[in-house]
JSON list of C-alpha atoms in Angstrom, two decimals:
[
{"chain": "A", "resi": 1, "resn": "TYR", "atom": "CA", "xyz": [0.00, 0.00, 0.00]},
{"chain": "A", "resi": 2, "resn": "ASP", "atom": "CA", "xyz": [1.01, 3.58, -0.63]},
{"chain": "A", "resi": 3, "resn": "PHE", "atom": "CA", "xyz": [0.16, 4.87, 2.84]},
{"chain": "A", "resi": 4, "resn": "ASP", "atom": "CA", "xyz": [0.46, 8.55, 1.91]},
{"chain": "A", "resi": 5, "resn": "GLU", "atom": "CA", "xyz": [-1.95, 8.13, -0.99]},
{"chain": "A", "resi": 6, "resn": "LEU", "atom": "CA", "xyz": [-4.35, 6.19, 1.21]},
{"chain": "A", "resi": 7, "resn": "MET", "atom": "CA", "xyz": [-4.29, 8.97, 3.83]},
{"chain": "A", "resi": 8, "resn": "ASP", "atom": "CA", "xyz": [-4.98, 11.61, 1.17]},
{"chain": "A", "resi": 9, "resn": "VAL", "atom": "CA", "xyz": [-8.05, 9.69, 0.06]},
{"chain": "A", "resi": 10, "resn": "MET", "atom": "CA", "xyz": [-9.24, 9.18, 3.65]},
{"chain": "A", "resi": 11, "resn": "GLU", "atom": "CA", "xyz": [-8.85, 12.88, 4.49]},
{"chain": "A", "resi": 12, "resn": "SER", "atom": "CA", "xyz": [-10.88, 14.02, 1.49]},
{"chain": "A", "resi": 13, "resn": "ALA", "atom": "CA", "xyz": [-14.40, 15.32, 1.99]},
{"chain": "A", "resi": 14, "resn": "ASP", "atom": "CA", "xyz": [-15.85, 12.23, 0.29]},
{"chain": "A", "resi": 15, "resn": "TRP", "atom": "CA", "xyz": [-17.45, 9.92, 2.89]},
{"chain": "A", "resi": 16, "resn": "ALA", "atom": "CA", "xyz": [-17.62, 7.12, 0.33]},
{"chain": "A", "resi": 17, "resn": "PHE", "atom": "CA", "xyz": [-14.22, 5.98, 1.59]},
{"chain": "A", "resi": 18, "resn": "ALA", "atom": "CA", "xyz": [-15.01, 5.98, 5.30]},
{"chain": "A", "resi": 19, "resn": "GLY", "atom": "CA", "xyz": [-13.46, 2.55, 5.85]},
{"chain": "A", "resi": 20, "resn": "ASP", "atom": "CA", "xyz": [-16.73, 0.95, 6.78]},
{"chain": "A", "resi": 21, "resn": "VAL", "atom": "CA", "xyz": [-20.17, 0.18, 5.43]},
{"chain": "A", "resi": 22, "resn": "LYS", "atom": "CA", "xyz": [-22.42, 3.20, 4.91]},
{"chain": "A", "resi": 23, "resn": "TYR", "atom": "CA", "xyz": [-25.03, 2.31, 7.54]},
{"chain": "A", "resi": 24, "resn": "HIS", "atom": "CA", "xyz": [-22.36, 2.33, 10.24]},
{"chain": "A", "resi": 25, "resn": "LEU", "atom": "CA", "xyz": [-22.14, 6.11, 9.79]},
{"chain": "A", "resi": 26, "resn": "GLY", "atom": "CA", "xyz": [-25.78, 6.73, 10.70]},
{"chain": "A", "resi": 27, "resn": "THR", "atom": "CA", "xyz": [-28.24, 9.08, 9.03]},
{"chain": "A", "resi": 28, "resn": "SER", "atom": "CA", "xyz": [-31.36, 11.10, 9.70]},
{"chain": "A", "resi": 29, "resn": "GLN", "atom": "CA", "xyz": [-34.33, 12.02, 7.51]},
{"chain": "A", "resi": 30, "resn": "GLU", "atom": "CA", "xyz": [-37.63, 13.78, 7.97]},
{"chain": "A", "resi": 31, "resn": "ARG", "atom": "CA", "xyz": [-40.51, 11.99, 6.30]},
{"chain": "A", "resi": 32, "resn": "THR", "atom": "CA", "xyz": [-43.87, 13.51, 5.42]},
{"chain": "A", "resi": 33, "resn": "PHE", "atom": "CA", "xyz": [-46.84, 11.15, 5.26]},
{"chain": "A", "resi": 34, "resn": "PRO", "atom": "CA", "xyz": [-49.90, 11.49, 2.99]},
{"chain": "A", "resi": 35, "resn": "ASN", "atom": "CA", "xyz": [-51.94, 12.90, 5.91]},
{"chain": "A", "resi": 36, "resn": "GLY", "atom": "CA", "xyz": [-49.41, 15.76, 6.29]},
{"chain": "A", "resi": 37, "resn": "LYS", "atom": "CA", "xyz": [-47.84, 14.54, 9.54]},
{"chain": "A", "resi": 38, "resn": "THR", "atom": "CA", "xyz": [-44.08, 14.30, 9.70]},
{"chain": "A", "resi": 39, "resn": "ALA", "atom": "CA", "xyz": [-41.67, 12.00, 11.50]},
{"chain": "A", "resi": 40, "resn": "THR", "atom": "CA", "xyz": [-37.94, 12.29, 11.93]},
{"chain": "A", "resi": 41, "resn": "LEU", "atom": "CA", "xyz": [-36.25, 8.93, 11.43]},
{"chain": "A", "resi": 42, "resn": "THR", "atom": "CA", "xyz": [-32.72, 8.53, 12.79]},
{"chain": "A", "resi": 43, "resn": "LEU", "atom": "CA", "xyz": [-30.35, 5.62, 12.28]},
{"chain": "A", "resi": 44, "resn": "GLU", "atom": "CA", "xyz": [-27.71, 5.97, 14.99]},
{"chain": "A", "resi": 45, "resn": "ALA", "atom": "CA", "xyz": [-24.06, 5.69, 14.04]},
{"chain": "A", "resi": 46, "resn": "ASN", "atom": "CA", "xyz": [-22.88, 2.17, 14.89]},
{"chain": "A", "resi": 47, "resn": "PRO", "atom": "CA", "xyz": [-19.19, 1.74, 14.14]},
{"chain": "A", "resi": 48, "resn": "SER", "atom": "CA", "xyz": [-19.15, -1.96, 15.01]},
{"chain": "A", "resi": 49, "resn": "HIS", "atom": "CA", "xyz": [-21.32, -5.04, 15.06]},
{"chain": "A", "resi": 50, "resn": "LEU", "atom": "CA", "xyz": [-21.53, -4.88, 18.83]},
{"chain": "A", "resi": 51, "resn": "GLU", "atom": "CA", "xyz": [-24.81, -3.86, 20.38]},
{"chain": "A", "resi": 52, "resn": "THR", "atom": "CA", "xyz": [-23.53, -0.85, 22.35]},
{"chain": "A", "resi": 53, "resn": "VAL", "atom": "CA", "xyz": [-25.55, 1.33, 19.97]},
{"chain": "A", "resi": 54, "resn": "ASN", "atom": "CA", "xyz": [-28.70, 0.09, 21.72]},
{"chain": "A", "resi": 55, "resn": "THR", "atom": "CA", "xyz": [-27.89, 1.92, 24.95]},
{"chain": "A", "resi": 56, "resn": "VAL", "atom": "CA", "xyz": [-26.96, 5.05, 22.98]},
{"chain": "A", "resi": 57, "resn": "THR", "atom": "CA", "xyz": [-30.29, 4.88, 21.15]},
{"chain": "A", "resi": 58, "resn": "LEU", "atom": "CA", "xyz": [-32.27, 4.46, 24.37]},
{"chain": "A", "resi": 59, "resn": "GLY", "atom": "CA", "xyz": [-30.34, 7.26, 26.09]},
{"chain": "A", "resi": 60, "resn": "ARG", "atom": "CA", "xyz": [-30.91, 9.65, 23.21]},
{"chain": "A", "resi": 61, "resn": "THR", "atom": "CA", "xyz": [-34.59, 8.73, 23.13]},
{"chain": "A", "resi": 62, "resn": "ARG", "atom": "CA", "xyz": [-34.96, 9.23, 26.88]},
{"chain": "A", "resi": 63, "resn": "ALA", "atom": "CA", "xyz": [-33.28, 12.64, 26.65]},
{"chain": "A", "resi": 64, "resn": "LYS", "atom": "CA", "xyz": [-35.62, 13.72, 23.83]},
{"chain": "A", "resi": 65, "resn": "GLN", "atom": "CA", "xyz": [-38.62, 12.57, 25.87]},
{"chain": "A", "resi": 66, "resn": "PHE", "atom": "CA", "xyz": [-37.37, 14.40, 28.96]},
{"chain": "A", "resi": 67, "resn": "TYR", "atom": "CA", "xyz": [-36.68, 17.69, 27.17]},
{"chain": "A", "resi": 68, "resn": "SER", "atom": "CA", "xyz": [-40.02, 17.47, 25.33]},
{"chain": "A", "resi": 69, "resn": "GLY", "atom": "CA", "xyz": [-41.96, 17.58, 28.60]},
{"chain": "A", "resi": 70, "resn": "ASN", "atom": "CA", "xyz": [-41.45, 14.10, 30.09]},
{"chain": "A", "resi": 71, "resn": "THR", "atom": "CA", "xyz": [-45.10, 13.03, 29.81]},
{"chain": "A", "resi": 72, "resn": "ASP", "atom": "CA", "xyz": [-46.86, 9.90, 28.62]},
{"chain": "A", "resi": 73, "resn": "ASP", "atom": "CA", "xyz": [-47.58, 11.72, 25.36]},
{"chain": "A", "resi": 74, "resn": "THR", "atom": "CA", "xyz": [-43.89, 12.43, 24.74]},
{"chain": "A", "resi": 75, "resn": "LYS", "atom": "CA", "xyz": [-43.16, 8.75, 25.28]},
{"chain": "A", "resi": 76, "resn": "LYS", "atom": "CA", "xyz": [-45.62, 8.06, 22.47]},
{"chain": "A", "resi": 77, "resn": "ALA", "atom": "CA", "xyz": [-44.16, 10.77, 20.22]},
{"chain": "A", "resi": 78, "resn": "VAL", "atom": "CA", "xyz": [-40.49, 9.78, 20.61]},
{"chain": "A", "resi": 79, "resn": "MET", "atom": "CA", "xyz": [-39.95, 6.05, 20.21]},
{"chain": "A", "resi": 80, "resn": "PRO", "atom": "CA", "xyz": [-36.83, 3.91, 19.84]},
{"chain": "A", "resi": 81, "resn": "VAL", "atom": "CA", "xyz": [-36.77, 0.92, 17.52]},
{"chain": "A", "resi": 82, "resn": "LEU", "atom": "CA", "xyz": [-33.93, -1.54, 18.02]},
{"chain": "A", "resi": 83, "resn": "PHE", "atom": "CA", "xyz": [-33.00, -4.18, 15.47]},
{"chain": "A", "resi": 84, "resn": "HIS", "atom": "CA", "xyz": [-30.70, -7.09, 16.20]},
{"chain": "A", "resi": 85, "resn": "GLY", "atom": "CA", "xyz": [-29.29, -8.76, 13.15]},
{"chain": "A", "resi": 86, "resn": "ASP", "atom": "CA", "xyz": [-27.28, -11.73, 14.31]},
{"chain": "A", "resi": 87, "resn": "ALA", "atom": "CA", "xyz": [-27.49, -14.72, 16.61]},
{"chain": "A", "resi": 88, "resn": "SER", "atom": "CA", "xyz": [-25.10, -13.48, 19.30]},
{"chain": "A", "resi": 89, "resn": "PHE", "atom": "CA", "xyz": [-27.79, -11.68, 21.31]},
{"chain": "A", "resi": 90, "resn": "SER", "atom": "CA", "xyz": [-27.30, -13.84, 24.39]},
{"chain": "A", "resi": 91, "resn": "GLY", "atom": "CA", "xyz": [-23.52, -13.65, 24.09]},
{"chain": "A", "resi": 92, "resn": "GLN", "atom": "CA", "xyz": [-23.40, -9.88, 24.50]},
{"chain": "A", "resi": 93, "resn": "GLY", "atom": "CA", "xyz": [-24.12, -8.77, 28.06]},
{"chain": "A", "resi": 94, "resn": "VAL", "atom": "CA", "xyz": [-24.99, -5.27, 26.92]},
{"chain": "A", "resi": 95, "resn": "CYS", "atom": "CA", "xyz": [-28.17, -6.65, 25.30]},
{"chain": "A", "resi": 96, "resn": "TYR", "atom": "CA", "xyz": [-29.50, -8.00, 28.60]},
{"chain": "A", "resi": 97, "resn": "GLU", "atom": "CA", "xyz": [-28.36, -4.90, 30.48]},
{"chain": "A", "resi": 98, "resn": "THR", "atom": "CA", "xyz": [-30.20, -2.71, 27.97]},
{"chain": "A", "resi": 99, "resn": "MET", "atom": "CA", "xyz": [-33.42, -4.68, 28.46]},
{"chain": "A", "resi": 100, "resn": "GLN", "atom": "CA", "xyz": [-33.10, -4.45, 32.25]},
{"chain": "A", "resi": 101, "resn": "LEU", "atom": "CA", "xyz": [-32.82, -0.63, 32.11]},
{"chain": "A", "resi": 102, "resn": "ALA", "atom": "CA", "xyz": [-36.46, -0.56, 30.99]},
{"chain": "A", "resi": 103, "resn": "HIS", "atom": "CA", "xyz": [-37.43, -1.64, 34.52]},
{"chain": "A", "resi": 104, "resn": "VAL", "atom": "CA", "xyz": [-35.46, 1.10, 36.30]},
{"chain": "A", "resi": 105, "resn": "GLN", "atom": "CA", "xyz": [-37.44, 4.21, 37.20]},
{"chain": "A", "resi": 106, "resn": "GLU", "atom": "CA", "xyz": [-36.51, 7.20, 35.00]},
{"chain": "A", "resi": 107, "resn": "PHE", "atom": "CA", "xyz": [-34.68, 4.98, 32.46]},
{"chain": "A", "resi": 108, "resn": "GLY", "atom": "CA", "xyz": [-37.74, 3.55, 30.70]},
{"chain": "A", "resi": 109, "resn": "THR", "atom": "CA", "xyz": [-38.67, 4.91, 27.27]},
{"chain": "A", "resi": 110, "resn": "GLY", "atom": "CA", "xyz": [-42.14, 3.41, 27.07]},
{"chain": "A", "resi": 111, "resn": "GLY", "atom": "CA", "xyz": [-40.99, 0.39, 25.08]},
{"chain": "A", "resi": 112, "resn": "THR", "atom": "CA", "xyz": [-38.76, -0.41, 22.14]}
]
């Protein structure tokens, strides 16, 4: 490898060569539905295949709920959706720890 050339490419403004798959970078989009209502959809940045992104997602959701008034209605308006794509769920302690946070007062998001 020509390391200098590789570094020049990596430092360019083009995210196409980010060294990882695109969905690991995260994204956000506002979607308007036929009835005129809008929803902001966010895919959190997840730089690995580990499930640490789940706790980040729940924390961000909880913060949005809190700063939006911290009511039952805000828990319905701001909702996390977690996907798990491989069979190592039980092998990663963070998955179980994330589920247990739902039962701790002030950590719950109203469901995932």
